[in-house]
PDB file of C-alpha atoms in Angstrom:
ATOM      1  CA  ALA A   1     -36.308  76.933   0.951  1.00  0.00           C
ATOM      2  CA  SER A   2     -37.476  79.419   3.590  1.00  0.00           C
ATOM      3  CA  ALA A   3     -38.655  82.820   2.396  1.00  0.00           C
ATOM      4  CA  ALA A   4     -37.990  83.752   6.124  1.00  0.00           C
ATOM      5  CA  THR A   5     -34.486  83.258   6.730  1.00  0.00           C
ATOM      6  CA  GLY A   6     -32.834  82.282   2.721  1.00  0.00           C
ATOM      7  CA  MET A   7     -32.039  79.470   3.593  1.00  0.00           C
ATOM      8  CA  SER A   8     -32.130  75.718   1.716  1.00  0.00           C
ATOM      9  CA  VAL A   9     -33.685  72.885   3.652  1.00  0.00           C
ATOM     10  CA  ARG A  10     -34.999  69.158   3.129  1.00  0.00           C
ATOM     11  CA  LEU A  11     -38.391  68.673   2.872  1.00  0.00           C
ATOM     12  CA  PHE A  12     -37.501  65.152   2.439  1.00  0.00           C
ATOM     13  CA  THR A  13     -34.559  62.329   2.810  1.00  0.00           C
ATOM     14  CA  GLY A  14     -34.528  58.630   0.839  1.00  0.00           C
ATOM     15  CA  LEU A  15     -34.115  57.092  -1.876  1.00  0.00           C
ATOM     16  CA  VAL A  16     -36.197  57.033  -5.376  1.00  0.00           C
ATOM     17  CA  ASP A  17     -35.466  54.436  -7.304  1.00  0.00           C
ATOM     18  CA  GLY A  18     -36.651  55.216 -10.786  1.00  0.00           C
ATOM     19  CA  TRP A  19     -35.491  52.484 -13.204  1.00  0.00           C
ATOM     20  CA  PRO A  20     -36.944  48.638 -11.786  1.00  0.00           C
ATOM     21  CA  GLN A  21     -33.409  46.425 -12.192  1.00  0.00           C
ATOM     22  CA  GLU A  22     -32.953  43.870 -13.780  1.00  0.00           C
ATOM     23  CA  TYR A  23     -30.858  40.760 -14.574  1.00  0.00           C
ATOM     24  CA  GLU A  24     -30.425  38.400 -16.954  1.00  0.00           C
ATOM     25  CA  PRO A  25     -31.259  34.230 -15.555  1.00  0.00           C
ATOM     26  CA  PRO A  26     -27.937  32.359 -14.617  1.00  0.00           C
ATOM     27  CA  ARG A  27     -27.057  30.453 -17.281  1.00  0.00           C
ATOM     28  CA  LEU A  28     -24.898  27.380 -16.584  1.00  0.00           C
ATOM     29  CA  GLY A  29     -21.082  26.783 -17.714  1.00  0.00           C
ATOM     30  CA  LEU A  30     -18.289  24.375 -18.829  1.00  0.00           C
ATOM     31  CA  VAL A  31     -15.062  25.051 -17.426  1.00  0.00           C
ATOM     32  CA  ASN A  32     -11.676  23.373 -18.031  1.00  0.00           C
ATOM     33  CA  LEU A  33      -9.345  23.376 -16.060  1.00  0.00           C
ATOM     34  CA  THR A  34      -5.173  22.002 -16.781  1.00  0.00           C
ATOM     35  CA  ALA A  35      -3.019  21.226 -13.683  1.00  0.00           C
ATOM     36  CA  THR A  36       0.133  21.237 -14.440  1.00  0.00           C
ATOM     37  CA  ASP A  37       3.114  20.355 -12.339  1.00  0.00           C
ATOM     38  CA  MET A  38       5.334  22.741 -12.548  1.00  0.00           C
ATOM     39  CA  GLN A  39       8.208  21.560  -9.748  1.00  0.00           C
ATOM     40  CA  SER A  40       8.766  18.864 -12.040  1.00  0.00           C
ATOM     41  CA  ILE A  41       8.987  19.912 -15.311  1.00  0.00           C
ATOM     42  CA  LEU A  42      11.413  22.645 -13.915  1.00  0.00           C
ATOM     43  CA  ALA A  43      13.322  19.153 -12.678  1.00  0.00           C
ATOM     44  CA  LYS A  44      12.872  17.415 -15.364  1.00  0.00           C
ATOM     45  CA  THR A  45      11.590  14.597 -13.429  1.00  0.00           C
ATOM     46  CA  GLU A  46       8.009  12.589 -13.455  1.00  0.00           C
ATOM     47  CA  SER A  47       5.632  13.240 -11.159  1.00  0.00           C
ATOM     48  CA  GLN A  48       5.207  10.554  -8.358  1.00  0.00           C
ATOM     49  CA  SER A  49       1.792   9.696  -6.604  1.00  0.00           C
ATOM     50  CA  VAL A  50       1.592  10.328  -2.634  1.00  0.00           C
ATOM     51  CA  TRP A  51       2.489   6.573  -2.282  1.00  0.00           C
ATOM     52  CA  GLU A  52       5.482   6.174  -4.713  1.00  0.00           C
ATOM     53  CA  GLN A  53       7.076   9.417  -2.702  1.00  0.00           C
ATOM     54  CA  GLU A  54       6.460   8.106   1.059  1.00  0.00           C
ATOM     55  CA  VAL A  55       7.868   4.538   0.285  1.00  0.00           C
ATOM     56  CA  ARG A  56      10.678   6.306  -1.272  1.00  0.00           C
ATOM     57  CA  ASP A  57      11.539   8.943   1.865  1.00  0.00           C
ATOM     58  CA  ASP A  58      11.253   5.677   3.799  1.00  0.00           C
ATOM     59  CA  SER A  59      14.515   4.137   2.373  1.00  0.00           C
ATOM     60  CA  PRO A  60      13.440   1.209   1.397  1.00  0.00           C
ATOM     61  CA  THR A  61      16.504  -1.494   1.522  1.00  0.00           C
ATOM     62  CA  HIS A  62      14.005  -3.514  -1.308  1.00  0.00           C
ATOM     63  CA  TRP A  63      11.120  -2.651  -3.027  1.00  0.00           C
ATOM     64  CA  TYR A  64       9.190  -4.549  -5.821  1.00  0.00           C
ATOM     65  CA  ARG A  65       6.592  -2.783  -7.561  1.00  0.00           C
ATOM     66  CA  ARG A  66       5.544  -5.415  -9.950  1.00  0.00           C
ATOM     67  CA  GLY A  67       4.901  -3.229 -12.855  1.00  0.00           C
ATOM     68  CA  GLU A  68       6.726  -5.779 -15.658  1.00  0.00           C
ATOM     69  CA  GLN A  69       4.221  -5.894 -18.498  1.00  0.00           C
ATOM     70  CA  SER A  70       5.778  -9.706 -18.896  1.00  0.00           C
ATOM     71  CA  GLY A  71       8.558 -12.062 -19.066  1.00  0.00           C
ATOM     72  CA  THR A  72      10.475 -13.600 -16.060  1.00  0.00           C
ATOM     73  CA  VAL A  73      11.734 -10.159 -13.795  1.00  0.00           C
ATOM     74  CA  ALA A  74      10.550  -9.730 -10.921  1.00  0.00           C
ATOM     75  CA  GLN A  75      12.470  -5.946 -10.361  1.00  0.00           C
ATOM     76  CA  ASP A  76      13.670  -4.461  -7.575  1.00  0.00           C
ATOM     77  CA  VAL A  77      13.546  -0.774  -7.958  1.00  0.00           C
ATOM     78  CA  VAL A  78      15.844   0.297  -5.172  1.00  0.00           C
ATOM     79  CA  GLY A  79      18.577  -2.771  -5.732  1.00  0.00           C
ATOM     80  CA  SER A  80      20.132  -5.304  -7.382  1.00  0.00           C
ATOM     81  CA  SER A  81      18.030  -8.155  -5.462  1.00  0.00           C
ATOM     82  CA  HIS A  82      15.543  -9.228  -8.644  1.00  0.00           C
ATOM     83  CA  GLY A  83      13.123 -12.117  -8.191  1.00  0.00           C
ATOM     84  CA  THR A  84      11.934 -14.491 -10.521  1.00  0.00           C
ATOM     85  CA  TYR A  85       8.497 -14.953 -11.741  1.00  0.00           C
ATOM     86  CA  VAL A  86       7.473 -18.681 -11.714  1.00  0.00           C
ATOM     87  CA  GLY A  87       4.378 -20.691 -13.304  1.00  0.00           C
ATOM     88  CA  GLY A  88       1.258 -18.434 -14.275  1.00  0.00           C
ATOM     89  CA  THR A  89       1.420 -14.986 -13.354  1.00  0.00           C
ATOM     90  CA  THR A  90      -1.043 -12.695 -14.749  1.00  0.00           C
ATOM     91  CA  PHE A  91       0.737  -9.372 -15.426  1.00  0.00           C
ATOM     92  CA  ASN A  92      -1.973  -6.692 -15.762  1.00  0.00           C
ATOM     93  CA  ARG A  93      -4.612  -8.352 -14.363  1.00  0.00           C
ATOM     94  CA  ARG A  94      -6.014  -5.383 -13.351  1.00  0.00           C
ATOM     95  CA  ASP A  95      -5.140  -1.368 -12.539  1.00  0.00           C
ATOM     96  CA  GLY A  96      -2.581  -0.501 -10.351  1.00  0.00           C
ATOM     97  CA  LEU A  97      -4.177  -0.412  -6.204  1.00  0.00           C
ATOM     98  CA  ILE A  98      -2.562   2.703  -5.978  1.00  0.00           C
ATOM     99  CA  TYR A  99      -4.581   5.558  -6.403  1.00  0.00           C
ATOM    100  CA  GLY A 100      -2.373   8.351  -8.929  1.00  0.00           C
ATOM    101  CA  ASP A 101       0.180   5.275 -10.050  1.00  0.00           C
ATOM    102  CA  ASP A 102       0.320   3.365 -13.145  1.00  0.00           C
ATOM    103  CA  ASP A 103       2.012   0.092 -12.798  1.00  0.00           C
ATOM    104  CA  GLY A 104      -0.213  -3.008 -13.208  1.00  0.00           C
ATOM    105  CA  ALA A 105      -0.672  -4.994 -10.053  1.00  0.00           C
ATOM    106  CA  LEU A 106      -0.484  -9.288 -10.044  1.00  0.00           C
ATOM    107  CA  ALA A 107      -3.036 -11.620 -10.442  1.00  0.00           C
ATOM    108  CA  PHE A 108      -1.822 -14.856  -8.352  1.00  0.00           C
ATOM    109  CA  PRO A 109      -4.068 -18.081  -8.833  1.00  0.00           C
ATOM    110  CA  ALA A 110      -4.687 -20.492  -6.405  1.00  0.00           C
ATOM    111  CA  ASP A 111      -1.546 -22.750  -7.470  1.00  0.00           C
ATOM    112  CA  THR A 112       1.647 -23.330  -4.751  1.00  0.00           C
ATOM    113  CA  ASN A 113       3.928 -23.784  -8.557  1.00  0.00           C
ATOM    114  CA  THR A 114       2.706 -20.302  -8.936  1.00  0.00           C
ATOM    115  CA  TYR A 115       4.929 -17.564  -7.261  1.00  0.00           C
ATOM    116  CA  VAL A 116       7.916 -14.904  -6.836  1.00  0.00           C
ATOM    117  CA  ASN A 117      11.572 -16.593  -5.940  1.00  0.00           C
ATOM    118  CA  LEU A 118      13.597 -14.345  -4.700  1.00  0.00           C
ATOM    119  CA  ASP A 119      17.051 -14.226  -3.114  1.00  0.00           C
ATOM    120  CA  VAL A 120      17.325 -15.225   0.859  1.00  0.00           C
ATOM    121  CA  ALA A 121      19.993 -12.512   1.511  1.00  0.00           C
ATOM    122  CA  VAL A 122      16.505 -10.128   0.426  1.00  0.00           C
ATOM    123  CA  LEU A 123      15.001 -10.420   4.221  1.00  0.00           C
ATOM    124  CA  PRO A 124      16.597  -8.732   6.823  1.00  0.00           C
ATOM    125  CA  SER A 125      18.691 -10.547   9.420  1.00  0.00           C
ATOM    126  CA  GLY A 126      17.589  -8.285  11.824  1.00  0.00           C
ATOM    127  CA  SER A 127      14.904  -5.911  12.423  1.00  0.00           C
ATOM    128  CA  PHE A 128      12.397  -5.779   9.439  1.00  0.00           C
ATOM    129  CA  SER A 129       9.178  -4.264   8.099  1.00  0.00           C
ATOM    130  CA  LEU A 130       6.985  -5.679   5.647  1.00  0.00           C
ATOM    131  CA  THR A 131       4.186  -3.981   3.455  1.00  0.00           C
ATOM    132  CA  THR A 132       1.826  -5.074   0.426  1.00  0.00           C
ATOM    133  CA  ARG A 133      -1.451  -3.785  -1.024  1.00  0.00           C
ATOM    134  CA  PHE A 134      -3.844  -6.413  -2.497  1.00  0.00           C
ATOM    135  CA  VAL A 135      -6.914  -7.996  -3.449  1.00  0.00           C
ATOM    136  CA  LEU A 136      -8.468 -11.045  -1.487  1.00  0.00           C
ATOM    137  CA  ALA A 137     -12.187 -12.179  -3.358  1.00  0.00           C
ATOM    138  CA  ASP A 138     -12.130 -15.406  -2.307  1.00  0.00           C
ATOM    139  CA  PRO A 139     -14.080 -16.334   0.919  1.00  0.00           C
ATOM    140  CA  GLY A 140     -12.601 -20.177   1.238  1.00  0.00           C
ATOM    141  CA  VAL A 141     -10.396 -21.761   3.626  1.00  0.00           C
ATOM    142  CA  GLY A 142      -6.600 -21.040   2.163  1.00  0.00           C
ATOM    143  CA  SER A 143      -3.730 -19.223   2.546  1.00  0.00           C
ATOM    144  CA  VAL A 144      -2.137 -16.213   0.447  1.00  0.00           C
ATOM    145  CA  TYR A 145       1.370 -15.371   1.764  1.00  0.00           C
ATOM    146  CA  PHE A 146       3.278 -12.375   0.874  1.00  0.00           C
ATOM    147  CA  LEU A 147       6.446 -13.646   1.642  1.00  0.00           C
ATOM    148  CA  SER A 148       7.466 -16.509   2.647  1.00  0.00           C
ATOM    149  CA  ALA A 149      11.145 -17.677   4.255  1.00  0.00           C
ATOM    150  CA  THR A 150      11.963 -21.243   5.326  1.00  0.00           C
ATOM    151  CA  ASN A 151      14.584 -23.757   6.393  1.00  0.00           C
ATOM    152  CA  THR A 152      13.709 -26.726   4.530  1.00  0.00           C
ATOM    153  CA  GLY A 153      16.296 -28.948   6.863  1.00  0.00           C
ATOM    154  CA  THR A 154      15.179 -26.757  10.279  1.00  0.00           C
ATOM    155  CA  GLY A 155      11.392 -26.117   9.971  1.00  0.00           C
ATOM    156  CA  ALA A 156      12.269 -22.094  10.630  1.00  0.00           C
ATOM    157  CA  THR A 157       9.824 -20.058   9.168  1.00  0.00           C
ATOM    158  CA  ILE A 158       8.819 -16.336   8.683  1.00  0.00           C
ATOM    159  CA  ASP A 159       5.405 -15.944   6.845  1.00  0.00           C
ATOM    160  CA  PHE A 160       3.543 -13.306   6.088  1.00  0.00           C
ATOM    161  CA  TYR A 161       0.415 -13.872   5.112  1.00  0.00           C
ATOM    162  CA  VAL A 162      -3.562 -14.681   4.998  1.00  0.00           C
ATOM    163  CA  THR A 163      -5.587 -17.309   6.660  1.00  0.00           C
ATOM    164  CA  ASN A 164      -8.800 -17.928   7.258  1.00  0.00           C
ATOM    165  CA  GLY A 165      -9.481 -13.915   6.191  1.00  0.00           C
ATOM    166  CA  LYS A 166      -7.091 -12.534   8.485  1.00  0.00           C
ATOM    167  CA  VAL A 167      -3.305 -10.755   7.956  1.00  0.00           C
ATOM    168  CA  THR A 168      -0.723 -12.997   9.944  1.00  0.00           C
ATOM    169  CA  LEU A 169       2.816 -12.602  10.474  1.00  0.00           C
ATOM    170  CA  LEU A 170       4.279 -15.514  12.149  1.00  0.00           C
ATOM    171  CA  VAL A 171       7.991 -15.881  13.180  1.00  0.00           C
ATOM    172  CA  ALA A 172       9.330 -19.398  14.379  1.00  0.00           C
ATOM    173  CA  PRO A 173      12.785 -20.157  14.553  1.00  0.00           C
ATOM    174  CA  ASP A 174      11.714 -24.588  15.264  1.00  0.00           C
ATOM    175  CA  THR A 175       9.001 -26.786  13.863  1.00  0.00           C
ATOM    176  CA  THR A 176       8.096 -26.175  18.249  1.00  0.00           C
ATOM    177  CA  THR A 177       8.496 -22.916  18.730  1.00  0.00           C
ATOM    178  CA  GLU A 178       6.999 -19.682  17.181  1.00  0.00           C
ATOM    179  CA  PHE A 179       5.263 -16.107  17.438  1.00  0.00           C
ATOM    180  CA  GLN A 180       1.717 -15.057  16.258  1.00  0.00           C
ATOM    181  CA  TYR A 181       0.699 -11.857  15.696  1.00  0.00           C
ATOM    182  CA  ARG A 182      -3.295 -12.043  13.380  1.00  0.00           C
ATOM    183  CA  SER A 183      -5.153  -8.831  12.228  1.00  0.00           C
ATOM    184  CA  SER A 184      -8.084  -8.639  13.231  1.00  0.00           C
ATOM    185  CA  ASN A 185      -9.958  -7.733  10.359  1.00  0.00           C
ATOM    186  CA  ASN A 186     -10.889  -9.857   7.751  1.00  0.00           C
ATOM    187  CA  VAL A 187      -9.525  -8.986   4.136  1.00  0.00           C
ATOM    188  CA  ASN A 188     -11.262 -11.440   2.415  1.00  0.00           C
ATOM    189  CA  ASP A 189     -13.744  -8.749   1.071  1.00  0.00           C
ATOM    190  CA  GLY A 190     -12.424  -8.083  -2.602  1.00  0.00           C
ATOM    191  CA  ALA A 191     -12.082  -4.760  -1.285  1.00  0.00           C
ATOM    192  CA  GLU A 192      -7.907  -3.045  -1.772  1.00  0.00           C
ATOM    193  CA  HIS A 193      -6.286  -3.181   1.683  1.00  0.00           C
ATOM    194  CA  THR A 194      -2.621  -2.161   2.969  1.00  0.00           C
ATOM    195  CA  ALA A 195      -0.713  -4.889   5.382  1.00  0.00           C
ATOM    196  CA  THR A 196       2.527  -4.363   6.835  1.00  0.00           C
ATOM    197  CA  ALA A 197       3.840  -6.965   9.857  1.00  0.00           C
ATOM    198  CA  THR A 198       7.363  -5.465  11.857  1.00  0.00           C
ATOM    199  CA  TYR A 199       9.763  -8.385  13.415  1.00  0.00           C
ATOM    200  CA  ASN A 200      12.427  -5.611  16.364  1.00  0.00           C
ATOM    201  CA  GLU A 201      14.905  -8.055  16.585  1.00  0.00           C
ATOM    202  CA  ALA A 202      15.720  -6.033  20.473  1.00  0.00           C
ATOM    203  CA  THR A 203      12.672  -7.049  22.081  1.00  0.00           C
ATOM    204  CA  ASN A 204      11.494  -9.286  19.774  1.00  0.00           C
ATOM    205  CA  ALA A 205       7.795  -7.494  18.871  1.00  0.00           C
ATOM    206  CA  ILE A 206       6.194  -8.426  15.734  1.00  0.00           C
ATOM    207  CA  GLU A 207       3.065  -7.012  14.846  1.00  0.00           C
ATOM    208  CA  THR A 208       0.751  -6.819  11.621  1.00  0.00           C
ATOM    209  CA  TRP A 209      -1.604  -4.030  10.872  1.00  0.00           C
ATOM    210  CA  VAL A 210      -4.417  -3.305   8.349  1.00  0.00           C
ATOM    211  CA  ASP A 211      -5.051  -0.454   6.267  1.00  0.00           C
ATOM    212  CA  GLY A 212      -2.906   1.420   8.924  1.00  0.00           C
ATOM    213  CA  GLY A 213      -5.577   1.413  11.976  1.00  0.00           C
ATOM    214  CA  ASP A 214      -5.974  -2.424  12.399  1.00  0.00           C
ATOM    215  CA  VAL A 215      -5.549  -3.669  15.624  1.00  0.00           C
ATOM    216  CA  PRO A 216      -3.565  -6.593  15.904  1.00  0.00           C
ATOM    217  CA  THR A 217      -4.226  -9.561  18.538  1.00  0.00           C
ATOM    218  CA  LEU A 218      -1.435 -12.372  19.882  1.00  0.00           C
ATOM    219  CA  VAL A 219      -1.850 -15.947  18.495  1.00  0.00           C
ATOM    220  CA  SER A 220       0.665 -17.244  20.168  1.00  0.00           C
ATOM    221  CA  ALA A 221       4.075 -16.953  21.405  1.00  0.00           C
ATOM    222  CA  THR A 222       7.133 -18.370  22.925  1.00  0.00           C
ATOM    223  CA  ALA A 223      10.158 -17.618  24.290  1.00  0.00           C
ATOM    224  CA  ALA A 224      12.408 -17.625  21.063  1.00  0.00           C
ATOM    225  CA  GLY A 225      14.869 -15.117  18.761  1.00  0.00           C
ATOM    226  CA  ARG A 226      14.635 -14.835  15.182  1.00  0.00           C
ATOM    227  CA  PRO A 227      15.912 -17.423  12.686  1.00  0.00           C
ATOM    228  CA  THR A 228      18.398 -16.079  10.066  1.00  0.00           C
ATOM    229  CA  SER A 229      19.047 -19.098   8.128  1.00  0.00           C
ATOM    230  CA  PHE A 230      17.005 -19.381   4.746  1.00  0.00           C
ATOM    231  CA  HIS A 231      17.033 -21.755   2.364  1.00  0.00           C
ATOM    232  CA  VAL A 232      13.987 -20.694   0.438  1.00  0.00           C
ATOM    233  CA  LEU A 233      11.795 -17.122  -0.058  1.00  0.00           C
ATOM    234  CA  THR A 234       9.079 -16.204  -1.911  1.00  0.00           C
ATOM    235  CA  MET A 235       6.468 -13.930  -3.178  1.00  0.00           C
ATOM    236  CA  GLY A 236       3.726 -14.773  -3.697  1.00  0.00           C
ATOM    237  CA  LEU A 237       2.633 -18.932  -2.832  1.00  0.00           C
ATOM    238  CA  ALA A 238      -1.575 -19.033  -2.382  1.00  0.00           C
ATOM    239  CA  THR A 239      -3.950 -21.704  -2.859  1.00  0.00           C
ATOM    240  CA  LEU A 240      -6.482 -18.481  -3.461  1.00  0.00           C
ATOM    241  CA  ASP A 241      -6.741 -16.524  -6.053  1.00  0.00           C
ATOM    242  CA  PHE A 242      -5.643 -12.806  -5.230  1.00  0.00           C
ATOM    243  CA  VAL A 243      -4.161  -9.785  -6.704  1.00  0.00           C
ATOM    244  CA  MET A 244      -1.015  -8.025  -5.224  1.00  0.00           C
ATOM    245  CA  ASP A 245       0.478  -5.139  -6.059  1.00  0.00           C
ATOM    246  CA  GLU A 246       3.885  -3.693  -4.338  1.00  0.00           C
ATOM    247  CA  MET A 247       5.881  -5.627  -1.386  1.00  0.00           C
ATOM    248  CA  VAL A 248       7.949  -3.361   0.287  1.00  0.00           C
ATOM    249  CA  ILE A 249      11.334  -4.648   2.795  1.00  0.00           C
ATOM    250  CA  HIS A 250      13.044  -2.223   4.621  1.00  0.00           C
ATOM    251  CA  ASP A 251      15.620  -3.313   7.743  1.00  0.00           C
ATOM    252  CA  SER A 252      14.402  -1.341  10.675  1.00  0.00           C
ATOM    253  CA  VAL A 253      10.951  -0.529  12.273  1.00  0.00           C
ATOM    254  CA  ILE A 254       8.652   1.372  11.002  1.00  0.00           C
ATOM    255  CA  SER A 255       5.139   2.761  12.417  1.00  0.00           C
ATOM    256  CA  ASP A 256       1.802   2.185  10.767  1.00  0.00           C
ATOM    257  CA  ALA A 257       1.379   6.145  10.249  1.00  0.00           C
TER     258      ALA A 257
END
């Protein structure tokens, strides 16, 4: 205080740390979190994998999920064109190749007597798109046919297959005329892959993709139309061991996105 004025004045300003700060050392903690799909619960439906939702949103014409546990019927889950397992296909060879999806995958041996037989009407008569997921670990020389349509009389074929490690789509109206595109990436590596092949009826253009980003290369092309008459349609015919999960068929050209 000041005696002259009778006023109080500050002698100093600042903070006084009168007590030392003490903290307990950090401790490890375990927290359990449970995620619940309330939308599905309210709708009384089961949750779908992202893959399943995307496929359903694209409205496929036929869809073979390969989730069977036994028997000889290959279910078409969006239509009624069920296929028939022939030979020694192994069910649930490994977990499905799709994250979040509980459908198993099928093992096809290197045996041309083992395959899935389909009605030839399953393959659209005009434009189409074919998509499959697979694992191929055998580096040997041979072929794996995801889908194969053949006219035994004229030799006309549509083959979606792997040959020499490359995914290929071949469209051949007869034994001397064909279109053929082949992927750039080698898929004989034991990894899981997604392959798509498309045919555009208006332009006769065909394409193949592996894992969405592969750039296909032209193998051969001759001016020709798409064959429409087939005697046999099969999946899984192979001379190499491989695992296959899903075959999605559209009657239109889908994108690689």
